[in-house]
mmCIF file of C-alpha atoms in Angstrom:
data_model
loop_
_atom_site.group_PDB
_atom_site.id
_atom_site.type_symbol
_atom_site.label_atom_id
_atom_site.label_comp_id
_atom_site.label_asym_id
_atom_site.label_seq_id
_atom_site.Cartn_x
_atom_site.Cartn_y
_atom_site.Cartn_z
ATOM 1 C CA MET W 1 -71.450 -67.643 25.873
ATOM 2 C CA GLY W 2 -67.729 -67.997 26.547
ATOM 3 C CA ASN W 3 -64.229 -66.720 26.054
ATOM 4 C CA LEU W 4 -64.141 -67.657 22.359
ATOM 5 C CA ASP W 5 -67.102 -65.579 21.188
ATOM 6 C CA GLY W 6 -66.530 -64.370 17.626
ATOM 7 C CA LYS W 7 -63.730 -66.864 16.962
ATOM 8 C CA VAL W 8 -63.651 -69.528 14.253
ATOM 9 C CA ALA W 9 -61.900 -72.865 14.778
ATOM 10 C CA LEU W 10 -60.870 -75.316 12.035
ATOM 11 C CA ILE W 11 -60.451 -78.888 13.316
ATOM 12 C CA THR W 12 -59.153 -81.780 11.223
ATOM 13 C CA GLY W 13 -60.034 -85.425 11.811
ATOM 14 C CA ALA W 14 -63.218 -84.411 13.589
ATOM 15 C CA GLY W 15 -65.662 -87.093 12.453
ATOM 16 C CA GLY W 16 -65.100 -89.876 14.975
ATOM 17 C CA MET W 17 -67.942 -90.580 17.399
ATOM 18 C CA LYS W 18 -65.537 -90.859 20.346
ATOM 19 C CA GLY W 19 -62.671 -88.926 18.812
ATOM 20 C CA ILE W 20 -60.562 -86.075 20.101
ATOM 21 C CA GLY W 21 -61.651 -83.984 17.117
ATOM 22 C CA ARG W 22 -65.319 -84.227 18.023
ATOM 23 C CA ALA W 23 -64.540 -83.455 21.670
ATOM 24 C CA CYS W 24 -62.560 -80.367 20.615
ATOM 25 C CA ALA W 25 -65.369 -79.200 18.336
ATOM 26 C CA MET W 26 -67.908 -79.491 21.135
ATOM 27 C CA LYS W 27 -65.668 -77.865 23.744
ATOM 28 C CA LEU W 28 -64.706 -74.907 21.549
ATOM 29 C CA ALA W 29 -68.320 -74.451 20.437
ATOM 30 C CA SER W 30 -69.432 -74.479 24.084
ATOM 31 C CA ARG W 31 -66.978 -71.624 24.680
ATOM 32 C CA GLY W 32 -68.554 -69.584 21.867
ATOM 33 C CA ALA W 33 -66.530 -70.448 18.746
ATOM 34 C CA ASP W 34 -68.009 -71.206 15.361
ATOM 35 C CA ILE W 35 -66.563 -74.391 13.922
ATOM 36 C CA ALA W 36 -65.202 -75.734 10.643
ATOM 37 C CA ILE W 37 -64.596 -79.497 10.676
ATOM 38 C CA SER W 38 -63.048 -81.920 8.243
ATOM 39 C CA ASP W 39 -62.448 -85.625 7.926
ATOM 40 C CA PHE W 40 -61.724 -88.286 5.341
ATOM 41 C CA LYS W 41 -64.585 -90.329 3.878
ATOM 42 C CA ARG W 42 -63.869 -93.767 5.270
ATOM 43 C CA GLU W 43 -65.077 -97.081 3.908
ATOM 44 C CA PRO W 44 -67.342 -99.170 6.203
ATOM 45 C CA LYS W 45 -64.421 -101.581 6.788
ATOM 46 C CA ASP W 46 -62.477 -98.700 8.350
ATOM 47 C CA LEU W 47 -65.234 -97.713 10.804
ATOM 48 C CA PRO W 48 -65.334 -98.805 14.452
ATOM 49 C CA PRO W 49 -68.185 -101.207 15.233
ATOM 50 C CA GLN W 50 -69.741 -98.669 17.622
ATOM 51 C CA GLU W 51 -70.102 -96.099 14.848
ATOM 52 C CA ILE W 52 -71.740 -98.625 12.545
ATOM 53 C CA LYS W 53 -74.211 -99.686 15.243
ATOM 54 C CA ALA W 54 -75.058 -96.083 16.089
ATOM 55 C CA GLN W 55 -75.414 -95.150 12.393
ATOM 56 C CA TRP W 56 -72.907 -92.400 13.059
ATOM 57 C CA ARG W 57 -72.389 -90.107 10.061
ATOM 58 C CA SER W 58 -68.952 -88.641 10.757
ATOM 59 C CA ILE W 59 -68.751 -84.857 10.390
ATOM 60 C CA ASP W 60 -72.440 -84.673 9.468
ATOM 61 C CA SER W 61 -73.345 -85.925 12.949
ATOM 62 C CA VAL W 62 -70.781 -83.677 14.642
ATOM 63 C CA ALA W 63 -72.100 -80.646 12.771
ATOM 64 C CA GLU W 64 -75.610 -81.325 14.053
ATOM 65 C CA GLU W 65 -74.289 -81.423 17.622
ATOM 66 C CA VAL W 66 -72.401 -78.161 17.201
ATOM 67 C CA GLU W 67 -75.440 -76.452 15.731
ATOM 68 C CA ALA W 68 -77.560 -77.735 18.642
ATOM 69 C CA LEU W 69 -75.305 -75.602 20.860
ATOM 70 C CA GLY W 70 -76.282 -72.546 18.844
ATOM 71 C CA ARG W 71 -73.003 -72.271 16.936
ATOM 72 C CA ARG W 72 -72.394 -72.467 13.214
ATOM 73 C CA CYS W 73 -70.592 -75.460 11.698
ATOM 74 C CA PHE W 74 -69.027 -75.715 8.239
ATOM 75 C CA LYS W 75 -68.135 -79.198 6.928
ATOM 76 C CA VAL W 76 -65.372 -80.112 4.481
ATOM 77 C CA TRP W 77 -64.409 -83.603 3.346
ATOM 78 C CA CYS W 78 -60.652 -83.671 2.843
ATOM 79 C CA ASP W 79 -57.999 -86.270 2.051
ATOM 80 C CA LEU W 80 -54.999 -85.019 4.007
ATOM 81 C CA THR W 81 -52.582 -86.913 1.766
ATOM 82 C CA ASP W 82 -53.504 -84.467 -1.027
ATOM 83 C CA ALA W 83 -51.955 -80.997 -0.734
ATOM 84 C CA ALA W 84 -54.433 -79.488 -3.190
ATOM 85 C CA GLN W 85 -57.370 -80.695 -1.085
ATOM 86 C CA ILE W 86 -55.812 -79.222 2.063
ATOM 87 C CA GLU W 87 -55.351 -75.835 0.420
ATOM 88 C CA ASP W 88 -58.925 -75.984 -0.893
ATOM 89 C CA MET W 89 -60.255 -76.902 2.563
ATOM 90 C CA VAL W 90 -58.582 -73.893 4.160
ATOM 91 C CA SER W 91 -59.689 -71.614 1.338
ATOM 92 C CA ARG W 92 -63.299 -72.755 1.626
ATOM 93 C CA ALA W 93 -63.363 -72.367 5.409
ATOM 94 C CA VAL W 94 -61.900 -68.863 5.189
ATOM 95 C CA GLY W 95 -64.317 -68.017 2.380
ATOM 96 C CA HIS W 96 -67.262 -69.241 4.443
ATOM 97 C CA TYR W 97 -66.466 -67.414 7.677
ATOM 98 C CA GLY W 98 -64.095 -64.693 6.527
ATOM 99 C CA HIS W 99 -61.332 -65.783 8.909
ATOM 100 C CA ILE W 100 -59.872 -68.654 10.925
ATOM 101 C CA ASP W 101 -58.651 -67.840 14.424
ATOM 102 C CA ILE W 102 -57.907 -71.318 15.760
ATOM 103 C CA LEU W 103 -56.457 -74.336 13.961
ATOM 104 C CA VAL W 104 -56.491 -77.754 15.631
ATOM 105 C CA ASN W 105 -54.354 -80.241 13.694
ATOM 106 C CA ASN W 106 -55.927 -83.391 15.076
ATOM 107 C CA ALA W 107 -56.142 -85.955 12.252
ATOM 108 C CA ARG W 108 -53.860 -88.991 12.286
ATOM 109 C CA ALA W 109 -53.292 -92.089 10.194
ATOM 110 C CA ILE W 110 -55.050 -95.275 11.303
ATOM 111 C CA ILE W 111 -52.526 -97.191 13.360
ATOM 112 C CA GLY W 112 -51.823 -100.906 13.222
ATOM 113 C CA ARG W 113 -50.133 -101.633 9.899
ATOM 114 C CA ASP W 114 -47.050 -99.894 11.267
ATOM 115 C CA ARG W 115 -46.872 -102.265 14.261
ATOM 116 C CA VAL W 116 -43.931 -104.276 12.932
ATOM 117 C CA PRO W 117 -40.146 -104.126 13.414
ATOM 118 C CA ILE W 118 -38.362 -101.517 11.317
ATOM 119 C CA THR W 119 -36.940 -104.267 9.102
ATOM 120 C CA GLU W 120 -40.476 -105.304 8.111
ATOM 121 C CA LEU W 121 -42.029 -101.845 7.800
ATOM 122 C CA ARG W 122 -43.343 -101.278 4.276
ATOM 123 C CA GLU W 123 -42.346 -97.999 2.680
ATOM 124 C CA GLU W 124 -45.909 -97.166 1.642
ATOM 125 C CA VAL W 125 -47.004 -97.444 5.297
ATOM 126 C CA TRP W 126 -44.091 -95.233 6.372
ATOM 127 C CA GLN W 127 -44.980 -92.636 3.735
ATOM 128 C CA ARG W 128 -48.665 -92.599 4.670
ATOM 129 C CA PHE W 129 -47.900 -91.900 8.329
ATOM 130 C CA LEU W 130 -45.576 -89.056 7.413
ATOM 131 C CA ALA W 131 -48.098 -87.655 4.929
ATOM 132 C CA ILE W 132 -51.042 -87.528 7.353
ATOM 133 C CA ASN W 133 -49.342 -87.061 10.715
ATOM 134 C CA THR W 134 -46.603 -84.621 9.680
ATOM 135 C CA THR W 135 -46.883 -83.161 6.180
ATOM 136 C CA ALA W 136 -50.589 -82.355 6.569
ATOM 137 C CA VAL W 137 -49.812 -80.514 9.813
ATOM 138 C CA TYR W 138 -47.166 -78.473 7.979
ATOM 139 C CA LEU W 139 -49.534 -77.672 5.099
ATOM 140 C CA ASN W 140 -52.434 -76.697 7.356
ATOM 141 C CA THR W 141 -50.115 -74.510 9.399
ATOM 142 C CA LYS W 142 -48.759 -72.922 6.225
ATOM 143 C CA PHE W 143 -52.118 -72.128 4.640
ATOM 144 C CA VAL W 144 -53.970 -71.145 7.822
ATOM 145 C CA GLY W 145 -50.928 -69.217 9.033
ATOM 146 C CA LYS W 146 -50.909 -67.160 5.824
ATOM 147 C CA SER W 147 -54.573 -66.325 6.312
ATOM 148 C CA MET W 148 -54.021 -65.358 9.945
ATOM 149 C CA ILE W 149 -51.150 -63.065 8.962
ATOM 150 C CA GLU W 150 -53.284 -61.405 6.274
ATOM 151 C CA LYS W 151 -56.083 -60.736 8.785
ATOM 152 C CA GLY W 152 -53.565 -59.288 11.241
ATOM 153 C CA LYS W 153 -55.387 -60.369 14.389
ATOM 154 C CA GLY W 154 -53.103 -63.122 15.622
ATOM 155 C CA GLY W 155 -54.257 -66.683 16.125
ATOM 156 C CA ARG W 156 -53.840 -70.040 17.791
ATOM 157 C CA ILE W 157 -52.472 -73.224 16.215
ATOM 158 C CA ILE W 158 -52.706 -76.385 18.309
ATOM 159 C CA ASN W 159 -51.163 -79.638 17.129
ATOM 160 C CA ILE W 160 -52.340 -82.920 18.591
ATOM 161 C CA ALA W 161 -49.093 -84.826 18.989
ATOM 162 C CA SER W 162 -48.648 -87.818 21.320
ATOM 163 C CA ASP W 163 -46.565 -89.184 24.156
ATOM 164 C CA ALA W 164 -44.932 -90.999 21.222
ATOM 165 C CA SER W 165 -43.598 -87.550 20.300
ATOM 166 C CA LYS W 166 -41.294 -87.846 23.301
ATOM 167 C CA ARG W 167 -40.685 -91.555 23.849
ATOM 168 C CA ALA W 168 -40.508 -94.400 21.358
ATOM 169 C CA LYS W 169 -41.832 -97.908 21.861
ATOM 170 C CA PRO W 170 -40.987 -101.065 19.914
ATOM 171 C CA MET W 171 -42.627 -101.508 16.522
ATOM 172 C CA THR W 172 -43.769 -97.897 16.202
ATOM 173 C CA ALA W 173 -41.111 -96.443 13.900
ATOM 174 C CA ALA W 174 -43.514 -94.765 11.449
ATOM 175 C CA TYR W 175 -45.901 -93.391 14.063
ATOM 176 C CA THR W 176 -43.185 -92.279 16.477
ATOM 177 C CA THR W 177 -41.121 -90.580 13.777
ATOM 178 C CA SER W 178 -44.151 -88.743 12.421
ATOM 179 C CA LYS W 179 -45.110 -87.523 15.900
ATOM 180 C CA PHE W 180 -41.565 -86.550 16.966
ATOM 181 C CA ALA W 181 -41.542 -84.379 13.837
ATOM 182 C CA VAL W 182 -44.701 -82.599 14.993
ATOM 183 C CA ILE W 183 -42.846 -81.283 18.053
ATOM 184 C CA GLY W 184 -40.047 -79.884 15.906
ATOM 185 C CA LEU W 185 -42.609 -78.355 13.560
ATOM 186 C CA THR W 186 -44.459 -76.866 16.531
ATOM 187 C CA GLN W 187 -41.319 -75.177 17.860
ATOM 188 C CA ALA W 188 -40.138 -73.881 14.478
ATOM 189 C CA SER W 189 -43.612 -72.630 13.520
ATOM 190 C CA ALA W 190 -43.972 -70.907 16.880
ATOM 191 C CA LEU W 191 -40.800 -68.914 16.216
ATOM 192 C CA ASP W 192 -41.770 -68.057 12.628
ATOM 193 C CA LEU W 193 -45.262 -66.912 13.583
ATOM 194 C CA ALA W 194 -44.526 -65.186 16.890
ATOM 195 C CA PRO W 195 -44.054 -61.740 15.259
ATOM 196 C CA HIS W 196 -47.648 -62.007 14.051
ATOM 197 C CA ARG W 197 -49.070 -62.858 17.498
ATOM 198 C CA ILE W 198 -49.843 -66.395 16.372
ATOM 199 C CA THR W 199 -49.038 -69.009 18.985
ATOM 200 C CA VAL W 200 -48.278 -72.631 18.141
ATOM 201 C CA ASN W 201 -48.422 -75.359 20.776
ATOM 202 C CA ALA W 202 -48.726 -79.138 20.912
ATOM 203 C CA VAL W 203 -50.822 -81.397 23.107
ATOM 204 C CA CYS W 204 -49.317 -84.825 23.767
ATOM 205 C CA PRO W 205 -51.910 -87.354 24.936
ATOM 206 C CA GLY W 206 -51.012 -90.773 26.233
ATOM 207 C CA SER W 207 -53.520 -93.557 25.643
ATOM 208 C CA VAL W 208 -56.977 -92.136 24.866
ATOM 209 C CA ASN W 209 -60.264 -94.042 24.853
ATOM 210 C CA THR W 210 -61.344 -92.982 21.370
ATOM 211 C CA ASP W 211 -62.566 -96.256 19.806
ATOM 212 C CA ARG W 212 -60.890 -95.123 16.586
ATOM 213 C CA LEU W 213 -60.183 -98.132 14.389
ATOM 214 C CA ASN W 214 -56.831 -99.811 15.015
ATOM 215 C CA TYR W 215 -55.799 -102.456 12.484
ATOM 216 C CA TRP W 216 -53.558 -104.203 15.037
ATOM 217 C CA GLU W 217 -56.398 -104.491 17.560
ATOM 218 C CA GLU W 218 -58.713 -105.760 14.829
ATOM 219 C CA ALA W 219 -56.238 -108.499 13.878
ATOM 220 C CA GLN W 220 -55.604 -109.484 17.494
ATOM 221 C CA ALA W 221 -59.332 -109.752 18.228
ATOM 222 C CA LYS W 222 -59.817 -111.996 15.212
ATOM 223 C CA THR W 223 -56.865 -114.184 16.243
ATOM 224 C CA GLN W 224 -58.257 -114.574 19.774
ATOM 225 C CA GLY W 225 -61.792 -115.208 18.548
ATOM 226 C CA VAL W 226 -63.360 -112.303 20.416
ATOM 227 C CA SER W 227 -65.178 -109.178 19.260
ATOM 228 C CA LEU W 228 -63.206 -106.018 18.660
ATOM 229 C CA GLU W 229 -65.228 -104.308 21.412
ATOM 230 C CA GLU W 230 -64.291 -107.031 23.913
ATOM 231 C CA PHE W 231 -60.615 -106.952 22.993
ATOM 232 C CA ARG W 232 -60.518 -103.158 23.154
ATOM 233 C CA ALA W 233 -62.193 -103.172 26.580
ATOM 234 C CA ARG W 234 -59.347 -105.382 27.817
ATOM 235 C CA ILE W 235 -56.755 -103.023 26.334
ATOM 236 C CA VAL W 236 -58.373 -100.003 27.979
ATOM 237 C CA ALA W 237 -58.599 -101.728 31.364
ATOM 238 C CA ASP W 238 -55.015 -102.987 31.258
ATOM 239 C CA ALA W 239 -53.671 -99.626 30.106
ATOM 240 C CA GLY W 240 -55.517 -97.870 32.906
ATOM 241 C CA LYS W 241 -53.734 -100.013 35.503
ATOM 242 C CA ALA W 242 -50.404 -98.548 34.385
ATOM 243 C CA VAL W 243 -51.567 -94.933 34.785
ATOM 244 C CA PRO W 244 -50.903 -93.284 38.173
ATOM 245 C CA LEU W 245 -54.328 -91.585 38.066
ATOM 246 C CA GLY W 246 -55.967 -94.944 37.460
ATOM 247 C CA ARG W 247 -57.412 -94.635 33.958
ATOM 248 C CA ILE W 248 -56.493 -93.671 30.428
ATOM 249 C CA ALA W 249 -57.586 -90.318 29.035
ATOM 250 C CA GLU W 250 -61.002 -89.579 27.604
ATOM 251 C CA PRO W 251 -61.201 -87.295 24.545
ATOM 252 C CA GLU W 252 -62.658 -84.528 26.742
ATOM 253 C CA ASP W 253 -59.464 -84.497 28.841
ATOM 254 C CA VAL W 254 -57.536 -83.493 25.739
ATOM 255 C CA ALA W 255 -60.197 -81.032 24.565
ATOM 256 C CA LYS W 256 -60.028 -79.097 27.837
ATOM 257 C CA LEU W 257 -56.348 -78.332 27.304
ATOM 258 C CA VAL W 258 -57.003 -77.438 23.664
ATOM 259 C CA ALA W 259 -59.672 -74.964 24.774
ATOM 260 C CA PHE W 260 -57.248 -73.338 27.202
ATOM 261 C CA LEU W 261 -54.509 -73.020 24.569
ATOM 262 C CA ALA W 262 -57.078 -71.511 22.186
ATOM 263 C CA SER W 263 -58.053 -68.831 24.703
ATOM 264 C CA GLU W 264 -56.666 -65.420 25.549
ATOM 265 C CA ASP W 265 -55.440 -66.879 28.840
ATOM 266 C CA ALA W 266 -52.752 -68.688 26.818
ATOM 267 C CA ALA W 267 -51.651 -65.642 24.810
ATOM 268 C CA PHE W 268 -48.082 -65.757 26.182
ATOM 269 C CA ILE W 269 -47.569 -69.500 25.702
ATOM 270 C CA THR W 270 -45.998 -70.749 22.492
ATOM 271 C CA GLY W 271 -43.737 -73.525 21.242
ATOM 272 C CA GLN W 272 -44.689 -75.852 24.095
ATOM 273 C CA ALA W 273 -45.690 -79.526 24.167
ATOM 274 C CA TYR W 274 -48.024 -80.443 27.033
ATOM 275 C CA ASN W 275 -48.658 -83.975 28.264
ATOM 276 C CA VAL W 276 -52.156 -85.287 28.988
ATOM 277 C CA ASN W 277 -51.405 -88.768 30.282
ATOM 278 C CA GLY W 278 -52.376 -89.154 33.944
ATOM 279 C CA GLY W 279 -48.739 -89.184 35.079
ATOM 280 C CA THR W 280 -47.156 -91.798 32.813
ATOM 281 C CA LEU W 281 -44.597 -89.436 31.263
ATOM 282 C CA PHE W 282 -43.162 -86.254 32.759
ATOM 283 C CA HIS W 283 -41.052 -84.470 30.140
#
């Protein structure tokens, strides 16, 4: 079926209807991998309008799509702010399949409440971004890395970072700090795990058309008296004008690079951070 036959991939934050996690699950499954997916059970108020209208069921819906491709899919609900739940998630996925060969650290905190100057940033918001965007990546890498070492067959760890991992913007202190840390973690983990033939790389998307809920966008739409879908369409169109290739990324653009880094073709690549941004940032 593809170059990932016999492999198992664990993907966090994979429940969004237009998310990078779902796109990665589908791409890796199409290449032959069996999939384990996780996400956090979100309240209806934290769901994008499109998911509500479509009666989307998070990882349950994604699992059905993966299985329609003829691959197996194991689902785990997990709160990534809880270390015990992360360890249990990894243990259950390994117990189900016997091994994990590919880890995609994709989940991120819902942005928007961090969109304030540093002097107004609440500590609980700061801590939540670090917990989900950084500490959870460390814990997943730790627990999956241990399992990969025990199996002795190498592995691939791919962290979804951001162009905010390389360049800050105003009013993004929590998000930017948490994503800068992912690059440092990627490099350090790559060195620690290299003797075990486990590669660790990061993918750094620019703006991506995911429709994931954004509290700032929600507030702006309400202030302007328009629907969230209408406001977001404006944001996507305006952002696309600033991209040399003429549009922002789709989740599949990111998933294609993830699939390459998960393959044997990328066996000699580790500790790197690759941009997927249409030419808006070059380092």
